[in-house]
XYZ file of C-alpha atoms in Angstrom:
633
model
C 52.758 -2.404 -33.720
C 50.858 -3.783 -36.719
C 50.085 -1.311 -39.534
C 46.862 -0.720 -41.141
C 45.782 -2.242 -44.405
C 43.092 0.433 -44.402
C 42.310 3.722 -42.465
C 38.945 5.527 -42.489
C 39.054 8.946 -40.804
C 37.000 12.269 -40.459
C 33.677 10.204 -39.795
C 30.826 10.149 -37.396
C 31.037 6.549 -36.464
C 28.364 4.991 -34.260
C 30.131 1.897 -32.953
C 27.352 -0.054 -31.049
C 30.073 -0.763 -28.679
C 28.579 0.400 -25.156
C 32.481 1.067 -23.904
C 33.293 3.148 -26.957
C 29.987 4.417 -28.324
C 31.550 7.010 -30.996
C 34.828 7.482 -32.927
C 36.018 9.466 -35.813
C 38.370 6.647 -37.334
C 39.092 3.268 -37.898
C 42.021 1.049 -38.622
C 41.667 -2.300 -40.296
C 44.208 -4.975 -41.117
C 43.603 -8.796 -41.860
C 39.863 -8.485 -42.119
C 39.677 -6.976 -38.323
C 39.363 -3.818 -36.756
C 42.845 -3.129 -35.057
C 42.030 0.392 -33.738
C 39.002 2.533 -33.062
C 39.467 6.040 -31.864
C 39.987 9.458 -32.911
C 41.735 10.622 -36.223
C 45.330 11.248 -34.463
C 45.371 7.940 -32.754
C 44.366 5.889 -35.706
C 46.678 7.645 -38.042
C 49.570 6.446 -36.140
C 48.921 2.898 -37.812
C 49.554 4.548 -41.140
C 52.232 2.980 -43.793
C 53.032 3.585 -47.191
C 50.665 0.585 -48.177
C 47.612 1.929 -46.455
C 44.643 2.861 -48.088
C 43.304 6.004 -46.513
C 39.643 7.061 -47.232
C 38.010 10.398 -45.925
C 34.761 10.012 -44.419
C 33.698 13.565 -44.939
C 31.785 13.444 -41.832
C 29.449 10.731 -43.028
C 27.580 8.558 -40.565
C 29.197 5.098 -40.145
C 27.685 2.159 -38.637
C 28.230 -1.609 -38.000
C 27.462 -3.766 -41.278
C 23.769 -4.612 -41.027
C 23.109 -8.386 -40.063
C 19.509 -9.757 -41.279
C 19.144 -12.435 -38.750
C 16.197 -14.093 -40.898
C 16.364 -13.953 -44.880
C 16.432 -16.119 -47.669
C 19.626 -15.003 -49.727
C 20.479 -18.467 -51.088
C 17.049 -18.919 -52.614
C 16.704 -15.473 -53.548
C 20.232 -15.378 -55.375
C 19.376 -18.326 -57.534
C 16.148 -16.134 -58.941
C 17.081 -12.575 -58.494
C 18.022 -12.005 -62.204
C 14.886 -13.413 -63.171
C 12.512 -11.185 -60.851
C 11.142 -7.799 -61.444
C 11.022 -6.198 -58.124
C 8.300 -3.870 -57.006
C 9.965 -3.157 -53.801
C 9.757 0.705 -53.250
C 7.736 1.418 -56.259
C 5.720 4.459 -55.324
C 2.409 3.768 -57.363
C 0.779 0.878 -59.194
C 0.841 3.122 -62.527
C 4.747 2.878 -62.294
C 4.633 -0.732 -61.230
C 2.538 -1.849 -64.068
C 4.632 0.307 -66.562
C 7.649 -1.748 -65.286
C 5.726 -5.026 -65.872
C 4.794 -4.149 -69.504
C 8.325 -3.254 -70.241
C 9.764 -6.092 -69.149
C 7.187 -8.361 -70.787
C 8.233 -6.963 -74.204
C 11.827 -7.774 -73.192
C 11.268 -11.404 -71.819
C 11.846 -14.414 -74.283
C 9.722 -17.550 -74.588
C 9.350 -19.723 -72.692
C 10.384 -17.373 -69.561
C 8.124 -15.897 -67.308
C 7.892 -12.285 -65.853
C 7.807 -12.691 -62.207
C 7.401 -10.386 -59.161
C 8.076 -12.221 -56.134
C 7.048 -10.353 -53.031
C 8.698 -7.437 -51.257
C 5.653 -5.043 -52.100
C 2.326 -4.020 -50.349
C -0.626 -2.345 -52.025
C -0.515 0.375 -49.248
C 2.932 1.429 -50.732
C 1.210 2.569 -53.871
C -0.270 5.921 -54.238
C -3.499 4.145 -55.784
C -3.742 1.859 -52.441
C -4.712 -1.197 -54.311
C -3.377 -4.305 -56.231
C -3.435 -4.906 -59.684
C -6.541 -6.518 -61.231
C -6.314 -9.612 -63.447
C -7.590 -7.718 -66.300
C -4.793 -5.239 -66.022
C -2.355 -7.908 -66.045
C -3.774 -9.741 -68.886
C -4.043 -6.596 -70.866
C -0.376 -5.691 -70.667
C 0.795 -9.440 -71.158
C -1.310 -11.570 -73.279
C 1.215 -14.011 -74.328
C 4.082 -14.021 -71.805
C 3.297 -15.802 -68.627
C 3.119 -13.444 -65.718
C 3.532 -14.521 -61.857
C 2.702 -11.889 -59.200
C 3.063 -13.116 -55.596
C 1.474 -10.891 -52.883
C 2.772 -11.812 -49.359
C 2.066 -15.568 -48.352
C -1.717 -14.497 -49.437
C -2.092 -14.806 -53.403
C -0.742 -15.179 -56.608
C -1.776 -13.449 -59.653
C -1.232 -15.592 -63.076
C -2.294 -14.123 -66.133
C -3.965 -16.560 -68.823
C -0.519 -17.367 -70.506
C 0.707 -18.400 -67.017
C -2.385 -20.502 -66.250
C -1.775 -22.608 -69.803
C 2.100 -22.917 -68.824
C 1.210 -24.517 -65.365
C -1.709 -26.525 -66.851
C -4.191 -25.352 -64.334
C -7.633 -25.700 -65.832
C -11.415 -26.419 -65.189
C -10.263 -30.086 -64.065
C -7.415 -29.169 -61.793
C -8.311 -30.430 -58.305
C -8.205 -27.956 -55.177
C -4.795 -28.148 -53.650
C -4.512 -28.971 -49.856
C -4.688 -25.858 -47.836
C -5.005 -23.523 -50.833
C -7.573 -22.420 -53.399
C -7.718 -21.878 -57.207
C -10.165 -18.967 -57.630
C -12.666 -20.009 -60.613
C -15.377 -18.237 -62.491
C -18.936 -19.187 -62.977
C -18.012 -21.972 -65.705
C -15.342 -23.344 -63.232
C -12.413 -22.280 -65.170
C -9.437 -20.690 -63.000
C -9.374 -16.930 -63.078
C -5.696 -16.683 -62.534
C -6.261 -15.804 -58.642
C -4.330 -18.537 -56.554
C -4.994 -18.217 -52.803
C -3.224 -19.500 -49.541
C -6.116 -20.511 -47.549
C -4.294 -20.557 -45.329
C -1.116 -22.709 -46.486
C 1.572 -21.068 -48.867
C 2.622 -24.166 -50.381
C 0.423 -23.815 -53.494
C 2.027 -20.349 -54.074
C 5.439 -22.341 -53.558
C 4.473 -25.176 -55.979
C 2.947 -22.886 -58.647
C 6.127 -20.827 -58.669
C 8.346 -23.677 -58.732
C 6.838 -24.578 -62.422
C 8.559 -21.524 -63.893
C 11.760 -22.055 -65.989
C 15.038 -21.707 -63.975
C 18.151 -20.143 -64.775
C 21.456 -22.124 -65.999
C 24.040 -22.870 -63.566
C 26.327 -19.970 -64.919
C 23.513 -17.683 -64.922
C 22.683 -18.454 -61.043
C 26.162 -17.466 -60.353
C 25.884 -14.387 -61.845
C 22.508 -13.725 -60.339
C 23.637 -14.601 -56.906
C 26.425 -12.106 -57.086
C 24.240 -9.253 -58.046
C 21.817 -10.023 -55.298
C 24.539 -9.902 -52.851
C 25.819 -6.532 -54.624
C 22.167 -5.004 -54.098
C 22.211 -6.027 -50.351
C 25.644 -4.492 -50.124
C 23.780 -1.350 -51.661
C 21.911 -1.100 -48.372
C 24.766 -1.691 -45.802
C 24.098 -5.506 -45.407
C 27.127 -7.423 -44.694
C 25.806 -10.670 -42.972
C 22.806 -12.493 -43.137
C 21.319 -15.779 -41.599
C 19.363 -17.839 -44.356
C 16.678 -19.627 -42.921
C 16.222 -22.233 -45.610
C 12.708 -22.217 -47.492
C 10.231 -24.362 -49.371
C 11.676 -26.124 -52.517
C 15.198 -25.166 -51.478
C 16.966 -28.519 -51.370
C 20.203 -29.271 -49.583
C 23.010 -29.830 -50.934
C 21.854 -29.207 -54.495
C 20.843 -25.494 -54.286
C 23.535 -24.795 -52.151
C 26.229 -25.616 -54.804
C 26.087 -21.846 -56.021
C 27.090 -20.373 -52.742
C 29.653 -23.071 -52.105
C 31.412 -22.258 -55.428
C 31.228 -18.598 -54.705
C 32.672 -18.889 -51.406
C 35.585 -21.107 -52.717
C 36.194 -18.458 -55.531
C 36.336 -15.620 -52.827
C 33.342 -13.912 -54.425
C 31.089 -13.624 -51.519
C 30.272 -9.992 -50.374
C 28.010 -11.132 -47.775
C 28.721 -13.303 -44.799
C 26.107 -16.352 -44.661
C 25.192 -18.694 -41.642
C 22.558 -21.049 -42.990
C 20.061 -23.230 -41.284
C 18.680 -26.443 -42.823
C 14.962 -26.485 -43.651
C 13.334 -29.954 -43.736
C 12.441 -31.009 -47.315
C 10.067 -34.042 -47.110
C 6.732 -33.911 -45.502
C 6.188 -36.731 -43.133
C 9.894 -37.536 -43.085
C 11.220 -34.690 -41.421
C 12.763 -36.829 -38.970
C 14.565 -38.693 -41.544
C 15.915 -35.363 -43.009
C 17.283 -34.355 -39.780
C 18.662 -37.602 -38.788
C 20.697 -37.967 -42.122
C 21.930 -34.103 -41.586
C 23.166 -34.474 -38.102
C 25.114 -37.431 -39.161
C 26.567 -36.104 -42.467
C 26.986 -32.155 -41.741
C 29.306 -31.074 -39.201
C 27.454 -28.330 -37.061
C 29.183 -25.053 -37.812
C 30.989 -26.425 -40.677
C 32.586 -23.757 -43.036
C 34.306 -20.389 -42.190
C 33.551 -16.816 -41.244
C 32.256 -16.027 -44.766
C 29.851 -19.191 -45.029
C 29.132 -21.442 -42.366
C 26.379 -23.953 -41.076
C 24.124 -22.602 -38.115
C 21.898 -25.438 -37.210
C 18.150 -26.739 -37.949
C 15.231 -24.785 -39.200
C 13.088 -22.419 -39.721
C 10.903 -25.404 -40.521
C 11.428 -28.496 -38.264
C 7.956 -30.361 -39.250
C 5.428 -29.247 -41.952
C 2.628 -29.857 -39.424
C 3.821 -26.907 -37.188
C 3.905 -24.324 -39.746
C 1.315 -21.600 -39.067
C 1.797 -19.254 -41.794
C 1.116 -15.679 -41.352
C -1.561 -14.284 -43.696
C -3.477 -11.758 -41.786
C -6.208 -11.832 -44.503
C -7.324 -15.202 -43.439
C -8.116 -16.533 -40.093
C -5.468 -18.010 -37.852
C -4.868 -21.490 -38.946
C -5.137 -24.231 -36.335
C -2.248 -26.759 -36.206
C -3.380 -30.629 -36.736
C -3.302 -32.723 -33.553
C -0.458 -34.803 -34.832
C 1.823 -31.957 -34.800
C 3.015 -32.450 -31.098
C 4.138 -36.194 -31.531
C 6.093 -35.103 -34.800
C 7.862 -32.047 -33.560
C 8.848 -33.832 -30.263
C 10.451 -36.550 -32.088
C 12.621 -33.848 -34.140
C 13.393 -31.679 -31.195
C 14.397 -34.684 -29.165
C 16.912 -35.685 -32.088
C 18.254 -32.108 -32.253
C 18.790 -31.455 -28.636
C 20.635 -35.037 -28.191
C 22.725 -34.164 -31.149
C 23.390 -30.498 -29.597
C 22.102 -28.821 -32.785
C 20.874 -25.249 -32.460
C 17.514 -24.745 -33.922
C 15.143 -21.950 -35.170
C 11.475 -22.433 -35.524
C 8.761 -20.472 -37.657
C 6.121 -19.299 -35.036
C 3.590 -16.680 -35.800
C 0.809 -16.976 -33.303
C 0.940 -17.094 -29.749
C -1.487 -20.218 -29.583
C 0.932 -22.294 -31.755
C 3.791 -20.990 -29.526
C 2.129 -22.101 -26.309
C 2.052 -25.690 -27.976
C 5.533 -25.753 -29.172
C 6.880 -24.566 -25.577
C 4.844 -27.521 -24.256
C 6.948 -29.809 -26.265
C 10.193 -28.012 -25.629
C 9.835 -28.029 -21.711
C 8.911 -31.604 -21.870
C 12.077 -32.399 -23.803
C 14.061 -30.107 -21.531
C 13.260 -32.294 -18.513
C 14.743 -35.559 -20.117
C 17.265 -34.086 -22.065
C 18.530 -30.569 -20.783
C 18.666 -27.831 -23.053
C 21.440 -26.525 -20.775
C 22.335 -23.405 -22.929
C 21.795 -24.874 -26.457
C 20.847 -21.974 -28.563
C 17.091 -22.263 -29.968
C 15.121 -19.281 -31.628
C 11.401 -18.425 -32.412
C 11.181 -16.602 -35.735
C 8.523 -14.067 -36.097
C 6.331 -14.405 -32.670
C 3.983 -11.555 -33.744
C 1.372 -12.248 -31.231
C 3.554 -13.938 -28.312
C 2.262 -12.870 -24.925
C 3.905 -12.128 -21.771
C 3.602 -15.616 -20.100
C 5.271 -17.320 -23.203
C 7.811 -14.533 -23.231
C 8.755 -15.858 -19.579
C 8.625 -19.360 -20.881
C 11.213 -18.259 -23.733
C 13.376 -16.776 -20.907
C 13.450 -19.465 -18.794
C 14.800 -21.901 -21.691
C 17.238 -19.400 -22.746
C 15.821 -18.824 -26.320
C 15.990 -15.918 -28.513
C 13.448 -14.009 -31.037
C 14.116 -13.114 -34.368
C 11.780 -10.518 -35.446
C 10.952 -9.456 -39.076
C 9.337 -6.229 -40.619
C 6.216 -8.237 -41.652
C 3.860 -6.002 -39.988
C 5.430 -3.039 -42.017
C 4.058 -4.940 -45.132
C 0.648 -6.172 -43.429
C -0.070 -3.936 -40.580
C -3.166 -2.871 -42.302
C -4.416 -6.531 -42.626
C -3.730 -7.267 -39.075
C -5.462 -4.139 -37.499
C -8.452 -4.752 -39.690
C -8.604 -8.335 -38.505
C -7.695 -8.046 -34.680
C -8.161 -4.332 -34.051
C -5.552 -1.520 -33.356
C -4.988 -2.442 -29.880
C -3.788 -5.832 -30.531
C -1.564 -4.351 -33.340
C 0.190 -2.076 -30.822
C 1.851 -5.044 -29.278
C 2.717 -6.927 -32.504
C 5.287 -8.008 -31.996
C 5.951 -7.246 -28.330
C 9.798 -6.066 -28.903
C 10.038 -3.945 -25.941
C 8.641 -6.776 -23.702
C 11.396 -8.961 -25.173
C 14.150 -6.533 -24.484
C 12.982 -5.826 -21.061
C 13.267 -9.577 -20.066
C 16.947 -9.476 -21.680
C 15.717 -12.207 -24.190
C 18.163 -11.886 -27.200
C 16.455 -10.098 -29.986
C 17.494 -10.150 -33.722
C 16.391 -7.874 -36.554
C 15.575 -9.431 -40.115
C 13.365 -9.046 -42.955
C 12.087 -12.399 -44.146
C 13.086 -11.489 -47.829
C 12.081 -11.926 -50.416
C 8.747 -13.361 -50.955
C 7.035 -11.599 -48.078
C 8.944 -8.292 -47.072
C 11.694 -6.238 -49.108
C 15.090 -7.065 -48.227
C 15.812 -3.317 -47.399
C 16.588 -3.076 -43.951
C 15.854 0.546 -43.415
C 12.348 -0.105 -44.002
C 12.447 -2.331 -41.169
C 14.661 0.128 -39.013
C 11.837 2.713 -39.952
C 9.250 0.217 -38.865
C 10.613 -0.431 -35.437
C 11.758 3.437 -34.805
C 9.000 5.169 -36.400
C 6.267 2.486 -35.743
C 4.699 2.800 -39.110
C 3.743 0.653 -42.028
C 5.311 1.253 -45.609
C 1.838 2.734 -46.087
C 2.312 5.184 -43.179
C -0.156 3.637 -40.834
C 0.945 4.296 -37.235
C 0.867 1.029 -35.848
C 2.655 1.831 -32.619
C 2.236 4.388 -29.689
C 5.233 6.261 -28.590
C 5.634 4.116 -25.575
C 5.921 1.073 -28.027
C 8.435 2.557 -30.521
C 12.236 1.815 -30.158
C 14.901 4.488 -30.271
C 16.753 4.640 -33.383
C 20.000 3.496 -31.416
C 18.097 0.320 -29.923
C 16.588 -0.471 -33.616
C 20.222 -0.437 -34.966
C 21.544 -2.655 -32.315
C 19.025 -5.235 -32.858
C 20.056 -5.414 -36.393
C 23.814 -5.443 -35.817
C 25.086 -6.864 -32.571
C 21.756 -8.515 -31.726
C 21.618 -10.512 -34.757
C 25.190 -11.638 -34.073
C 23.816 -13.814 -31.039
C 21.603 -15.768 -33.568
C 24.586 -17.259 -35.316
C 26.820 -17.511 -32.177
C 28.996 -14.709 -33.198
C 28.348 -11.996 -30.654
C 31.825 -11.975 -29.595
C 33.269 -10.937 -32.585
C 30.548 -9.398 -34.869
C 28.069 -6.494 -34.864
C 30.150 -3.803 -33.275
C 33.040 -1.363 -34.599
C 35.252 -2.542 -31.908
C 39.146 -3.626 -31.735
C 39.317 -7.280 -32.581
C 35.922 -7.657 -34.159
C 35.305 -8.434 -37.870
C 35.785 -5.413 -39.949
C 32.354 -5.137 -41.463
C 30.798 -1.642 -41.610
C 28.706 0.815 -44.006
C 29.079 4.563 -44.406
C 25.511 5.994 -45.158
C 24.157 8.465 -47.374
C 22.335 10.197 -44.707
C 22.799 10.563 -40.930
C 20.149 7.646 -39.689
C 20.656 9.260 -36.201
C 19.525 12.703 -37.097
C 17.193 12.726 -40.225
C 13.719 13.284 -40.114
C 11.762 9.955 -39.500
C 10.162 9.548 -42.905
C 13.602 9.664 -44.386
C 14.865 6.630 -42.740
C 13.567 4.309 -45.245
C 15.200 6.236 -48.042
C 18.738 5.310 -46.745
C 21.159 3.624 -48.713
C 24.951 2.984 -48.275
C 27.713 5.025 -49.946
C 30.417 2.647 -48.859
C 30.125 -1.141 -47.743
C 33.109 -3.136 -46.477
C 33.222 -6.706 -45.622
C 36.091 -8.666 -44.109
C 38.118 -5.379 -44.492
C 37.512 -5.069 -48.226
C 35.303 -2.599 -50.115
C 32.420 -4.525 -51.773
C 30.209 -1.439 -52.777
C 31.075 2.225 -53.238
C 29.221 5.228 -54.918
C 28.578 8.603 -54.275
C 31.841 10.358 -53.011
C 33.406 6.883 -52.744
C 32.576 5.949 -56.453
C 36.297 5.586 -57.232
C 36.685 2.748 -54.862
C 33.892 0.783 -56.538
C 34.858 -2.879 -57.402
C 34.747 -3.628 -60.974
C 30.956 -3.902 -62.412
C 29.649 -7.539 -62.846
C 28.045 -8.022 -65.992
C 24.312 -9.130 -65.997
C 23.104 -12.547 -67.271
C 20.748 -12.898 -69.132
C 20.810 -9.913 -71.271
C 16.879 -9.817 -70.875
C 17.256 -9.712 -67.047
C 15.123 -6.954 -65.187
C 18.360 -6.203 -63.260
C 19.961 -5.032 -66.449
C 17.579 -2.132 -66.588
C 16.895 -1.321 -62.987
C 18.553 -3.252 -59.968
C 16.117 -4.458 -57.348
C 14.772 -1.873 -54.899
C 13.261 1.276 -56.648
C 15.504 4.342 -56.448
C 14.918 5.718 -53.123
C 16.584 9.168 -53.530
C 13.477 10.530 -55.189
C 10.744 8.835 -53.261
C 10.539 11.789 -50.552
C 9.493 13.995 -53.538
C 6.140 11.626 -53.889
C 5.642 11.856 -50.108
C 5.653 15.646 -50.339
C 2.883 15.438 -52.766
C 3.435 18.424 -54.992
C 3.850 18.904 -58.766
C 6.396 21.657 -57.624
C 8.568 19.016 -55.775
C 8.006 16.738 -58.952
C 9.412 19.567 -61.130
C 12.669 19.978 -59.132
C 15.765 18.600 -60.401
C 16.240 15.783 -58.051
C 13.048 14.034 -59.745
C 15.210 13.308 -62.717
C 16.533 9.802 -61.559
C 12.894 8.965 -60.679
C 11.529 9.368 -63.957
C 14.558 8.233 -65.859
C 14.252 4.725 -63.878
C 10.754 4.267 -65.415
C 10.976 5.748 -68.744
C 14.658 5.934 -69.483
C 14.398 9.515 -70.265
C 15.821 12.652 -68.452
C 12.517 13.271 -66.740
C 10.685 15.513 -69.336
C 8.518 14.397 -72.140
C 10.007 14.998 -75.565
C 6.611 15.348 -76.819
C 4.629 17.463 -74.327
C 7.488 19.246 -72.527
C 6.826 18.399 -69.002
C 7.702 16.114 -66.376
C 6.030 12.559 -66.247
C 6.127 12.993 -62.244
C 3.560 15.592 -62.638
C 0.955 13.242 -64.375
C 1.687 10.530 -61.701
C 0.881 13.033 -58.835
C -2.361 14.241 -60.608
C -5.930 12.671 -60.250
C -5.890 11.921 -64.024
C -6.640 7.885 -64.301
C -3.414 7.037 -65.578
C -3.218 4.015 -63.981
C -6.112 2.058 -65.620
C -4.494 0.080 -68.090
C -7.550 -0.880 -69.684
C -8.879 2.680 -70.268
C -8.040 5.362 -72.647
C -4.946 7.105 -71.045
C -3.427 3.693 -69.693
C -3.119 1.934 -72.696
C -1.050 4.510 -74.325
C 1.803 3.340 -71.888
C 2.773 7.129 -70.905
C 1.087 9.089 -68.304
C 2.050 12.185 -70.184
C -0.688 11.481 -72.695
C -3.221 12.374 -70.131
C -2.326 15.888 -70.576
């Protein structure tokens, strides 16, 4: 009988294995689960060389698998970006921005690239250009909000060369003042390419720093229990140039997240040539269990891009879309390449399915995996058509960040079915969970699991009635076993099951039992990928892998890693100064002010000021310009 490399015991293990739904212990050897059961049974596989970990009755779940994200692009830039993910107030967000401005050397920019919503802020609003210019008159600042708009301060406008004579970009808008000068607001109307193009003008990290940045981004994903992702490519992400970093990290055995990658077309009007080249030069599924090719998409042709910007009317796709898309789909099906396709609106999906059905009659799909990504407004008729062609649907937590905008434009009744996840599951359509991070939603999967099970946005808007919500167990299955279908790995990944890949996470709270609003605050205390510990903290901190230095030394990541510390956000939700005075508030205050939570001048907590009604978030007014909300008292 094979002995275990590692045994974890005395836990509450939710296996996502319907034949063996719960266990207290697991044994791991050679990167696989070799036994899942009770403590006594699993301990029989103990040897003198086995690492043994007492789970202390903590909740354990399979590793989270994000079936649609942009890890490769996100990793190249992670150490450059100031993240507003989870920041509880605009006042805090602007202080973080001001601090980073002071640390960032010329000619670099300060960048906030997605992952936030105005509705997560206590003030319930976005920053103004005046506020951004006040905190950064000389250092370029770029702030991306969803696929809707970007804020550029005056220094960034100078850096990109936008002026009175700059022409309007196709599908976008440069907001101008009465004199015709750009204000600094760039709008996707409705095409997000202007946002991509503007951001691409910013300085990049060196190759060495990109390696470091990608490792830190993966470590940050491990912090939330993510063990696998499917990378959906992205605009201005070129193959193979921008994949060299991930390729090298895999060769050096430094990946801590499994990655399956799709190839996203790179040249408008030459999409067929892109895929014709790749089907000849890239072997389908080339790679290994840590890093492997996964097919085509999410963009197959640029004319089919119906970007979701619920602040704008639905885009109408051009008449030439059908001919361009059909040509590419024929090529992919003939070469038996799985494909996925960005598809937000039902009107677009109807036209896409017309093409798929036409191709299927002449070149049968015959079980070839294919995917719609997003599908927020797909109707029942089109769900039936997807099922008939054996497609899958990858959903993301975009409505958690845009639900208020969608409800305002289309009404609360329409929002209740956006996307219609229950109807997908009732038809046994494969459904995978994802985030679409980092330029729209946050990479934090627990925000997505909260959205699915509580039915709320990050701002607390109740989108879905009880009958539309998912159980916590079903939501988790979508993000584990469900997502494995989208890389063809459902037979050996996504469950804690004998013979499956040894990927799991130990949580800092019991996902199945905690109160609803606390789901979005969950983090991992221990994350294991391929049978190896990649992240450990709290009770398991002594198992933590060695720290990775942060490069460059001015990186926002050096001060605060990614997502805002969630352990204290519940204090703000309680909305009382008494809660803020509680000792648990120290981490929250120190994350912003690098202090213990109590002002050395005034002797009270910063949190008290943030929870008050004093206008400390107006950075052009008296209290705000002083840089510390304590001065308001």
